[in-house]
Amino acid sequence: MRKPGRLYPKKIADSARVPCAQPRRARADVKVLRNAAPEVVFAECRSPRYWPVWLFSFWLRCTAALPLIVAIKIHKALGRVAGVLSGRTRRVVQRNLELCFPELGAAEIRRIMAENSANVGAFFAELAFAWYGSPESRAPLFRFEGVEHLHAALAQGKGALLYTGHFTPIEICASMIKSLVPLYAFMF
């Protein structure tokens, strides 16, 4: 009988027995690009291997041109479709929900899975809006409270550490904080 929570117990057991003695190596072409001039990097990245990345970037730019509400609705629908079509991921999510919430019925688990897929899709609309949208279109979405404390710390020559939860709109928030503090860095 299979242990709960494991979709592929044999693969996990086999991988646990074989320790990796060598560190993970980067591909040779990636190593070359790390130290190359920007012109070389851009020329290399025009090859067909990178076309899906360029297509995705183009899609995000087109999404950013839409109103945010429309973009989120479109991406939620795409997320639901992707959730239905992704077999292995769907099974993992379903099994995790069954383990975490054994009291829920099958219909409720399916509803949560659909909502999760829709929210993952909405993330890409928010990502497009953060990366390629104009700051003027994002400004009405935000209200900053306590900014005077941040400016007071910076005026004294001190740094400031801002702490927040890890939510999907963090991409949008980081770009808006950039308008308040020109010299800053953030990490997830």
JSON list of C-alpha atoms in Angstrom, two decimals:
[
{"chain": "A", "resi": 1, "resn": "MET", "atom": "CA", "xyz": [0.00, 0.00, 0.00]},
{"chain": "A", "resi": 2, "resn": "ARG", "atom": "CA", "xyz": [1.20, 3.47, -0.86]},
{"chain": "A", "resi": 3, "resn": "LYS", "atom": "CA", "xyz": [2.07, 5.89, 1.93]},
{"chain": "A", "resi": 4, "resn": "PRO", "atom": "CA", "xyz": [-0.21, 8.92, 2.10]},
{"chain": "A", "resi": 5, "resn": "GLY", "atom": "CA", "xyz": [1.08, 12.04, 0.42]},
{"chain": "A", "resi": 6, "resn": "ARG", "atom": "CA", "xyz": [3.36, 10.36, -2.06]},
{"chain": "A", "resi": 7, "resn": "LEU", "atom": "CA", "xyz": [2.38, 10.18, -5.68]},
{"chain": "A", "resi": 8, "resn": "TYR", "atom": "CA", "xyz": [5.56, 8.45, -6.83]},
{"chain": "A", "resi": 9, "resn": "PRO", "atom": "CA", "xyz": [7.11, 6.72, -3.79]},
{"chain": "A", "resi": 10, "resn": "LYS", "atom": "CA", "xyz": [9.59, 4.61, -5.81]},
{"chain": "A", "resi": 11, "resn": "LYS", "atom": "CA", "xyz": [11.11, 7.67, -7.51]},
{"chain": "A", "resi": 12, "resn": "ILE", "atom": "CA", "xyz": [11.41, 9.46, -4.17]},
{"chain": "A", "resi": 13, "resn": "ALA", "atom": "CA", "xyz": [13.00, 6.43, -2.50]},
{"chain": "A", "resi": 14, "resn": "ASP", "atom": "CA", "xyz": [15.47, 5.95, -5.37]},
{"chain": "A", "resi": 15, "resn": "SER", "atom": "CA", "xyz": [16.48, 9.60, -5.38]},
{"chain": "A", "resi": 16, "resn": "ALA", "atom": "CA", "xyz": [16.95, 9.56, -1.60]},
{"chain": "A", "resi": 17, "resn": "ARG", "atom": "CA", "xyz": [19.47, 6.69, -1.81]},
{"chain": "A", "resi": 18, "resn": "VAL", "atom": "CA", "xyz": [21.78, 8.31, -4.35]},
{"chain": "A", "resi": 19, "resn": "PRO", "atom": "CA", "xyz": [23.57, 11.32, -2.85]},
{"chain": "A", "resi": 20, "resn": "CYS", "atom": "CA", "xyz": [24.77, 13.94, -5.27]},
{"chain": "A", "resi": 21, "resn": "ALA", "atom": "CA", "xyz": [28.53, 14.26, -4.78]},
{"chain": "A", "resi": 22, "resn": "GLN", "atom": "CA", "xyz": [29.06, 17.01, -7.34]},
{"chain": "A", "resi": 23, "resn": "PRO", "atom": "CA", "xyz": [27.48, 20.46, -7.34]},
{"chain": "A", "resi": 24, "resn": "ARG", "atom": "CA", "xyz": [24.96, 21.23, -10.03]},
{"chain": "A", "resi": 25, "resn": "ARG", "atom": "CA", "xyz": [26.69, 22.47, -13.15]},
{"chain": "A", "resi": 26, "resn": "ALA", "atom": "CA", "xyz": [25.44, 25.22, -15.41]},
{"chain": "A", "resi": 27, "resn": "ARG", "atom": "CA", "xyz": [25.23, 24.63, -19.12]},
{"chain": "A", "resi": 28, "resn": "ALA", "atom": "CA", "xyz": [28.26, 25.72, -21.13]},
{"chain": "A", "resi": 29, "resn": "ASP", "atom": "CA", "xyz": [26.30, 28.25, -23.24]},
{"chain": "A", "resi": 30, "resn": "VAL", "atom": "CA", "xyz": [24.91, 29.89, -20.10]},
{"chain": "A", "resi": 31, "resn": "LYS", "atom": "CA", "xyz": [28.41, 30.17, -18.63]},
{"chain": "A", "resi": 32, "resn": "VAL", "atom": "CA", "xyz": [29.57, 31.98, -21.75]},
{"chain": "A", "resi": 33, "resn": "LEU", "atom": "CA", "xyz": [26.68, 34.44, -21.55]},
{"chain": "A", "resi": 34, "resn": "ARG", "atom": "CA", "xyz": [27.39, 35.31, -17.92]},
{"chain": "A", "resi": 35, "resn": "ASN", "atom": "CA", "xyz": [30.61, 37.13, -18.81]},
{"chain": "A", "resi": 36, "resn": "ALA", "atom": "CA", "xyz": [29.67, 38.34, -22.29]},
{"chain": "A", "resi": 37, "resn": "ALA", "atom": "CA", "xyz": [29.01, 41.89, -23.41]},
{"chain": "A", "resi": 38, "resn": "PRO", "atom": "CA", "xyz": [25.34, 42.92, -23.62]},
{"chain": "A", "resi": 39, "resn": "GLU", "atom": "CA", "xyz": [25.45, 42.94, -27.44]},
{"chain": "A", "resi": 40, "resn": "VAL", "atom": "CA", "xyz": [26.54, 39.29, -27.45]},
{"chain": "A", "resi": 41, "resn": "VAL", "atom": "CA", "xyz": [23.87, 38.33, -24.94]},
{"chain": "A", "resi": 42, "resn": "PHE", "atom": "CA", "xyz": [21.09, 39.98, -26.96]},
{"chain": "A", "resi": 43, "resn": "ALA", "atom": "CA", "xyz": [22.34, 38.46, -30.21]},
{"chain": "A", "resi": 44, "resn": "GLU", "atom": "CA", "xyz": [22.41, 35.00, -28.63]},
{"chain": "A", "resi": 45, "resn": "CYS", "atom": "CA", "xyz": [18.97, 35.43, -27.08]},
{"chain": "A", "resi": 46, "resn": "ARG", "atom": "CA", "xyz": [17.40, 36.02, -30.49]},
{"chain": "A", "resi": 47, "resn": "SER", "atom": "CA", "xyz": [17.87, 32.37, -31.41]},
{"chain": "A", "resi": 48, "resn": "PRO", "atom": "CA", "xyz": [14.76, 30.14, -31.71]},
{"chain": "A", "resi": 49, "resn": "ARG", "atom": "CA", "xyz": [15.56, 28.58, -28.35]},
{"chain": "A", "resi": 50, "resn": "TYR", "atom": "CA", "xyz": [14.46, 31.82, -26.65]},
{"chain": "A", "resi": 51, "resn": "TRP", "atom": "CA", "xyz": [11.41, 32.55, -28.79]},
{"chain": "A", "resi": 52, "resn": "PRO", "atom": "CA", "xyz": [8.97, 31.27, -26.12]},
{"chain": "A", "resi": 53, "resn": "VAL", "atom": "CA", "xyz": [10.46, 33.78, -23.68]},
{"chain": "A", "resi": 54, "resn": "TRP", "atom": "CA", "xyz": [10.08, 36.60, -26.20]},
{"chain": "A", "resi": 55, "resn": "LEU", "atom": "CA", "xyz": [6.50, 35.51, -26.91]},
{"chain": "A", "resi": 56, "resn": "PHE", "atom": "CA", "xyz": [5.69, 35.47, -23.21]},
{"chain": "A", "resi": 57, "resn": "SER", "atom": "CA", "xyz": [7.24, 38.93, -22.80]},
{"chain": "A", "resi": 58, "resn": "PHE", "atom": "CA", "xyz": [5.16, 40.20, -25.73]},
{"chain": "A", "resi": 59, "resn": "TRP", "atom": "CA", "xyz": [2.02, 38.69, -24.15]},
{"chain": "A", "resi": 60, "resn": "LEU", "atom": "CA", "xyz": [2.79, 40.47, -20.87]},
{"chain": "A", "resi": 61, "resn": "ARG", "atom": "CA", "xyz": [3.28, 43.78, -22.67]},
{"chain": "A", "resi": 62, "resn": "CYS", "atom": "CA", "xyz": [-0.06, 43.37, -24.45]},
{"chain": "A", "resi": 63, "resn": "THR", "atom": "CA", "xyz": [-1.71, 42.47, -21.15]},
{"chain": "A", "resi": 64, "resn": "ALA", "atom": "CA", "xyz": [-0.28, 45.58, -19.49]},
{"chain": "A", "resi": 65, "resn": "ALA", "atom": "CA", "xyz": [-2.01, 47.72, -22.12]},
{"chain": "A", "resi": 66, "resn": "LEU", "atom": "CA", "xyz": [-5.43, 46.42, -21.01]},
{"chain": "A", "resi": 67, "resn": "PRO", "atom": "CA", "xyz": [-7.36, 47.75, -18.03]},
{"chain": "A", "resi": 68, "resn": "LEU", "atom": "CA", "xyz": [-6.32, 45.77, -14.94]},
{"chain": "A", "resi": 69, "resn": "ILE", "atom": "CA", "xyz": [-9.81, 44.35, -14.31]},
{"chain": "A", "resi": 70, "resn": "VAL", "atom": "CA", "xyz": [-10.06, 43.01, -17.87]},
{"chain": "A", "resi": 71, "resn": "ALA", "atom": "CA", "xyz": [-6.53, 41.58, -17.75]},
{"chain": "A", "resi": 72, "resn": "ILE", "atom": "CA", "xyz": [-7.24, 39.79, -14.48]},
{"chain": "A", "resi": 73, "resn": "LYS", "atom": "CA", "xyz": [-10.48, 38.29, -15.85]},
{"chain": "A", "resi": 74, "resn": "ILE", "atom": "CA", "xyz": [-8.71, 37.03, -18.97]},
{"chain": "A", "resi": 75, "resn": "HIS", "atom": "CA", "xyz": [-5.84, 35.54, -16.98]},
{"chain": "A", "resi": 76, "resn": "LYS", "atom": "CA", "xyz": [-8.16, 33.94, -14.42]},
{"chain": "A", "resi": 77, "resn": "ALA", "atom": "CA", "xyz": [-9.91, 32.14, -17.27]},
{"chain": "A", "resi": 78, "resn": "LEU", "atom": "CA", "xyz": [-6.54, 31.07, -18.71]},
{"chain": "A", "resi": 79, "resn": "GLY", "atom": "CA", "xyz": [-5.48, 29.90, -15.25]},
{"chain": "A", "resi": 80, "resn": "ARG", "atom": "CA", "xyz": [-8.60, 27.74, -14.91]},
{"chain": "A", "resi": 81, "resn": "VAL", "atom": "CA", "xyz": [-7.92, 26.16, -18.31]},
{"chain": "A", "resi": 82, "resn": "ALA", "atom": "CA", "xyz": [-4.27, 25.55, -17.40]},
{"chain": "A", "resi": 83, "resn": "GLY", "atom": "CA", "xyz": [-5.38, 24.01, -14.09]},
{"chain": "A", "resi": 84, "resn": "VAL", "atom": "CA", "xyz": [-7.61, 21.55, -15.90]},
{"chain": "A", "resi": 85, "resn": "LEU", "atom": "CA", "xyz": [-4.96, 20.66, -18.49]},
{"chain": "A", "resi": 86, "resn": "SER", "atom": "CA", "xyz": [-2.02, 20.22, -16.09]},
{"chain": "A", "resi": 87, "resn": "GLY", "atom": "CA", "xyz": [-2.39, 16.60, -15.07]},
{"chain": "A", "resi": 88, "resn": "ARG", "atom": "CA", "xyz": [0.48, 16.01, -12.65]},
{"chain": "A", "resi": 89, "resn": "THR", "atom": "CA", "xyz": [0.20, 19.42, -10.95]},
{"chain": "A", "resi": 90, "resn": "ARG", "atom": "CA", "xyz": [-3.56, 18.96, -10.59]},
{"chain": "A", "resi": 91, "resn": "ARG", "atom": "CA", "xyz": [-3.04, 15.57, -8.91]},
{"chain": "A", "resi": 92, "resn": "VAL", "atom": "CA", "xyz": [-0.45, 17.01, -6.51]},
{"chain": "A", "resi": 93, "resn": "VAL", "atom": "CA", "xyz": [-2.72, 19.91, -5.54]},
{"chain": "A", "resi": 94, "resn": "GLN", "atom": "CA", "xyz": [-5.67, 17.56, -5.08]},
{"chain": "A", "resi": 95, "resn": "ARG", "atom": "CA", "xyz": [-3.67, 15.17, -2.92]},
{"chain": "A", "resi": 96, "resn": "ASN", "atom": "CA", "xyz": [-2.30, 18.01, -0.78]},
{"chain": "A", "resi": 97, "resn": "LEU", "atom": "CA", "xyz": [-5.79, 19.35, -0.22]},
{"chain": "A", "resi": 98, "resn": "GLU", "atom": "CA", "xyz": [-7.08, 15.88, 0.67]},
{"chain": "A", "resi": 99, "resn": "LEU", "atom": "CA", "xyz": [-4.31, 15.50, 3.25]},
{"chain": "A", "resi": 100, "resn": "CYS", "atom": "CA", "xyz": [-4.70, 18.99, 4.73]},
{"chain": "A", "resi": 101, "resn": "PHE", "atom": "CA", "xyz": [-8.48, 19.04, 4.78]},
{"chain": "A", "resi": 102, "resn": "PRO", "atom": "CA", "xyz": [-9.80, 15.48, 5.14]},
{"chain": "A", "resi": 103, "resn": "GLU", "atom": "CA", "xyz": [-13.20, 16.80, 6.22]},
{"chain": "A", "resi": 104, "resn": "LEU", "atom": "CA", "xyz": [-13.85, 18.46, 2.84]},
{"chain": "A", "resi": 105, "resn": "GLY", "atom": "CA", "xyz": [-15.83, 16.67, 0.18]},
{"chain": "A", "resi": 106, "resn": "ALA", "atom": "CA", "xyz": [-14.71, 16.11, -3.40]},
{"chain": "A", "resi": 107, "resn": "ALA", "atom": "CA", "xyz": [-16.83, 18.99, -4.74]},
{"chain": "A", "resi": 108, "resn": "GLU", "atom": "CA", "xyz": [-15.33, 21.47, -2.27]},
{"chain": "A", "resi": 109, "resn": "ILE", "atom": "CA", "xyz": [-11.80, 20.32, -3.10]},
{"chain": "A", "resi": 110, "resn": "ARG", "atom": "CA", "xyz": [-12.50, 20.77, -6.82]},
{"chain": "A", "resi": 111, "resn": "ARG", "atom": "CA", "xyz": [-13.83, 24.28, -6.10]},
{"chain": "A", "resi": 112, "resn": "ILE", "atom": "CA", "xyz": [-10.68, 25.20, -4.15]},
{"chain": "A", "resi": 113, "resn": "MET", "atom": "CA", "xyz": [-8.50, 23.77, -6.94]},
{"chain": "A", "resi": 114, "resn": "ALA", "atom": "CA", "xyz": [-10.32, 25.84, -9.57]},
{"chain": "A", "resi": 115, "resn": "GLU", "atom": "CA", "xyz": [-10.03, 28.97, -7.44]},
{"chain": "A", "resi": 116, "resn": "ASN", "atom": "CA", "xyz": [-6.31, 28.33, -6.90]},
{"chain": "A", "resi": 117, "resn": "SER", "atom": "CA", "xyz": [-5.73, 27.91, -10.65]},
{"chain": "A", "resi": 118, "resn": "ALA", "atom": "CA", "xyz": [-7.64, 31.12, -11.34]},
{"chain": "A", "resi": 119, "resn": "ASN", "atom": "CA", "xyz": [-5.53, 33.01, -8.79]},
{"chain": "A", "resi": 120, "resn": "VAL", "atom": "CA", "xyz": [-2.32, 31.71, -10.34]},
{"chain": "A", "resi": 121, "resn": "GLY", "atom": "CA", "xyz": [-3.57, 33.02, -13.67]},
{"chain": "A", "resi": 122, "resn": "ALA", "atom": "CA", "xyz": [-4.41, 36.39, -12.11]},
{"chain": "A", "resi": 123, "resn": "PHE", "atom": "CA", "xyz": [-0.83, 36.59, -10.84]},
{"chain": "A", "resi": 124, "resn": "PHE", "atom": "CA", "xyz": [0.41, 36.84, -14.43]},
{"chain": "A", "resi": 125, "resn": "ALA", "atom": "CA", "xyz": [-1.90, 39.79, -15.11]},
{"chain": "A", "resi": 126, "resn": "GLU", "atom": "CA", "xyz": [-0.55, 41.51, -12.00]},
{"chain": "A", "resi": 127, "resn": "LEU", "atom": "CA", "xyz": [2.98, 40.65, -13.08]},
{"chain": "A", "resi": 128, "resn": "ALA", "atom": "CA", "xyz": [2.41, 42.24, -16.49]},
{"chain": "A", "resi": 129, "resn": "PHE", "atom": "CA", "xyz": [0.91, 45.31, -14.85]},
{"chain": "A", "resi": 130, "resn": "ALA", "atom": "CA", "xyz": [3.91, 45.63, -12.51]},
{"chain": "A", "resi": 131, "resn": "TRP", "atom": "CA", "xyz": [6.61, 45.06, -15.11]},
{"chain": "A", "resi": 132, "resn": "TYR", "atom": "CA", "xyz": [5.19, 46.83, -18.14]},
{"chain": "A", "resi": 133, "resn": "GLY", "atom": "CA", "xyz": [2.35, 49.02, -16.90]},
{"chain": "A", "resi": 134, "resn": "SER", "atom": "CA", "xyz": [2.82, 52.74, -16.39]},
{"chain": "A", "resi": 135, "resn": "PRO", "atom": "CA", "xyz": [3.30, 54.09, -12.86]},
{"chain": "A", "resi": 136, "resn": "GLU", "atom": "CA", "xyz": [0.46, 56.54, -13.49]},
{"chain": "A", "resi": 137, "resn": "SER", "atom": "CA", "xyz": [-2.00, 53.70, -14.07]},
{"chain": "A", "resi": 138, "resn": "ARG", "atom": "CA", "xyz": [-0.85, 51.94, -10.88]},
{"chain": "A", "resi": 139, "resn": "ALA", "atom": "CA", "xyz": [-0.92, 55.02, -8.62]},
{"chain": "A", "resi": 140, "resn": "PRO", "atom": "CA", "xyz": [-4.70, 55.07, -7.95]},
{"chain": "A", "resi": 141, "resn": "LEU", "atom": "CA", "xyz": [-4.50, 51.50, -6.60]},
{"chain": "A", "resi": 142, "resn": "PHE", "atom": "CA", "xyz": [-2.30, 52.46, -3.65]},
{"chain": "A", "resi": 143, "resn": "ARG", "atom": "CA", "xyz": [-2.55, 54.40, -0.44]},
{"chain": "A", "resi": 144, "resn": "PHE", "atom": "CA", "xyz": [0.62, 54.69, 1.61]},
{"chain": "A", "resi": 145, "resn": "GLU", "atom": "CA", "xyz": [0.36, 55.21, 5.35]},
{"chain": "A", "resi": 146, "resn": "GLY", "atom": "CA", "xyz": [3.30, 56.16, 7.55]},
{"chain": "A", "resi": 147, "resn": "VAL", "atom": "CA", "xyz": [5.54, 57.32, 4.71]},
{"chain": "A", "resi": 148, "resn": "GLU", "atom": "CA", "xyz": [6.75, 60.15, 6.95]},
{"chain": "A", "resi": 149, "resn": "HIS", "atom": "CA", "xyz": [8.54, 57.59, 9.13]},
{"chain": "A", "resi": 150, "resn": "LEU", "atom": "CA", "xyz": [10.37, 56.22, 6.12]},
{"chain": "A", "resi": 151, "resn": "HIS", "atom": "CA", "xyz": [11.41, 59.69, 4.96]},
{"chain": "A", "resi": 152, "resn": "ALA", "atom": "CA", "xyz": [12.50, 60.66, 8.49]},
{"chain": "A", "resi": 153, "resn": "ALA", "atom": "CA", "xyz": [14.76, 57.61, 8.75]},
{"chain": "A", "resi": 154, "resn": "LEU", "atom": "CA", "xyz": [16.25, 58.31, 5.35]},
{"chain": "A", "resi": 155, "resn": "ALA", "atom": "CA", "xyz": [16.76, 62.01, 6.18]},
{"chain": "A", "resi": 156, "resn": "GLN", "atom": "CA", "xyz": [18.85, 60.99, 9.22]},
{"chain": "A", "resi": 157, "resn": "GLY", "atom": "CA", "xyz": [21.10, 58.99, 6.93]},
{"chain": "A", "resi": 158, "resn": "LYS", "atom": "CA", "xyz": [19.76, 55.69, 8.20]},
{"chain": "A", "resi": 159, "resn": "GLY", "atom": "CA", "xyz": [18.49, 52.87, 6.11]},
{"chain": "A", "resi": 160, "resn": "ALA", "atom": "CA", "xyz": [15.04, 51.44, 6.52]},
{"chain": "A", "resi": 161, "resn": "LEU", "atom": "CA", "xyz": [13.83, 47.87, 6.46]},
{"chain": "A", "resi": 162, "resn": "LEU", "atom": "CA", "xyz": [10.28, 47.39, 5.24]},
{"chain": "A", "resi": 163, "resn": "TYR", "atom": "CA", "xyz": [8.70, 44.04, 6.00]},
{"chain": "A", "resi": 164, "resn": "THR", "atom": "CA", "xyz": [5.58, 42.60, 4.40]},
{"chain": "A", "resi": 165, "resn": "GLY", "atom": "CA", "xyz": [3.86, 39.32, 3.74]},
{"chain": "A", "resi": 166, "resn": "HIS", "atom": "CA", "xyz": [4.57, 37.38, 0.56]},
{"chain": "A", "resi": 167, "resn": "PHE", "atom": "CA", "xyz": [1.53, 38.04, -1.58]},
{"chain": "A", "resi": 168, "resn": "THR", "atom": "CA", "xyz": [1.25, 37.83, -5.35]},
{"chain": "A", "resi": 169, "resn": "PRO", "atom": "CA", "xyz": [0.83, 41.61, -5.81]},
{"chain": "A", "resi": 170, "resn": "ILE", "atom": "CA", "xyz": [4.26, 42.17, -4.25]},
{"chain": "A", "resi": 171, "resn": "GLU", "atom": "CA", "xyz": [5.55, 42.85, -7.77]},
{"chain": "A", "resi": 172, "resn": "ILE", "atom": "CA", "xyz": [3.23, 45.84, -8.06]},
{"chain": "A", "resi": 173, "resn": "CYS", "atom": "CA", "xyz": [4.00, 47.03, -4.53]},
{"chain": "A", "resi": 174, "resn": "ALA", "atom": "CA", "xyz": [7.75, 46.96, -5.08]},
{"chain": "A", "resi": 175, "resn": "SER", "atom": "CA", "xyz": [7.47, 49.12, -8.18]},
{"chain": "A", "resi": 176, "resn": "MET", "atom": "CA", "xyz": [5.29, 51.63, -6.33]},
{"chain": "A", "resi": 177, "resn": "ILE", "atom": "CA", "xyz": [7.71, 51.89, -3.41]},
{"chain": "A", "resi": 178, "resn": "LYS", "atom": "CA", "xyz": [10.38, 52.70, -6.00]},
{"chain": "A", "resi": 179, "resn": "SER", "atom": "CA", "xyz": [8.53, 55.97, -6.66]},
{"chain": "A", "resi": 180, "resn": "LEU", "atom": "CA", "xyz": [8.87, 56.91, -2.96]},
{"chain": "A", "resi": 181, "resn": "VAL", "atom": "CA", "xyz": [12.48, 55.85, -2.44]},
{"chain": "A", "resi": 182, "resn": "PRO", "atom": "CA", "xyz": [14.64, 56.07, -5.55]},
{"chain": "A", "resi": 183, "resn": "LEU", "atom": "CA", "xyz": [17.55, 54.06, -4.09]},
{"chain": "A", "resi": 184, "resn": "TYR", "atom": "CA", "xyz": [16.30, 50.76, -2.69]},
{"chain": "A", "resi": 185, "resn": "ALA", "atom": "CA", "xyz": [16.49, 47.03, -3.14]},
{"chain": "A", "resi": 186, "resn": "PHE", "atom": "CA", "xyz": [13.96, 44.34, -2.34]},
{"chain": "A", "resi": 187, "resn": "MET", "atom": "CA", "xyz": [13.91, 40.58, -2.16]},
{"chain": "A", "resi": 188, "resn": "PHE", "atom": "CA", "xyz": [11.31, 37.88, -1.87]}
]
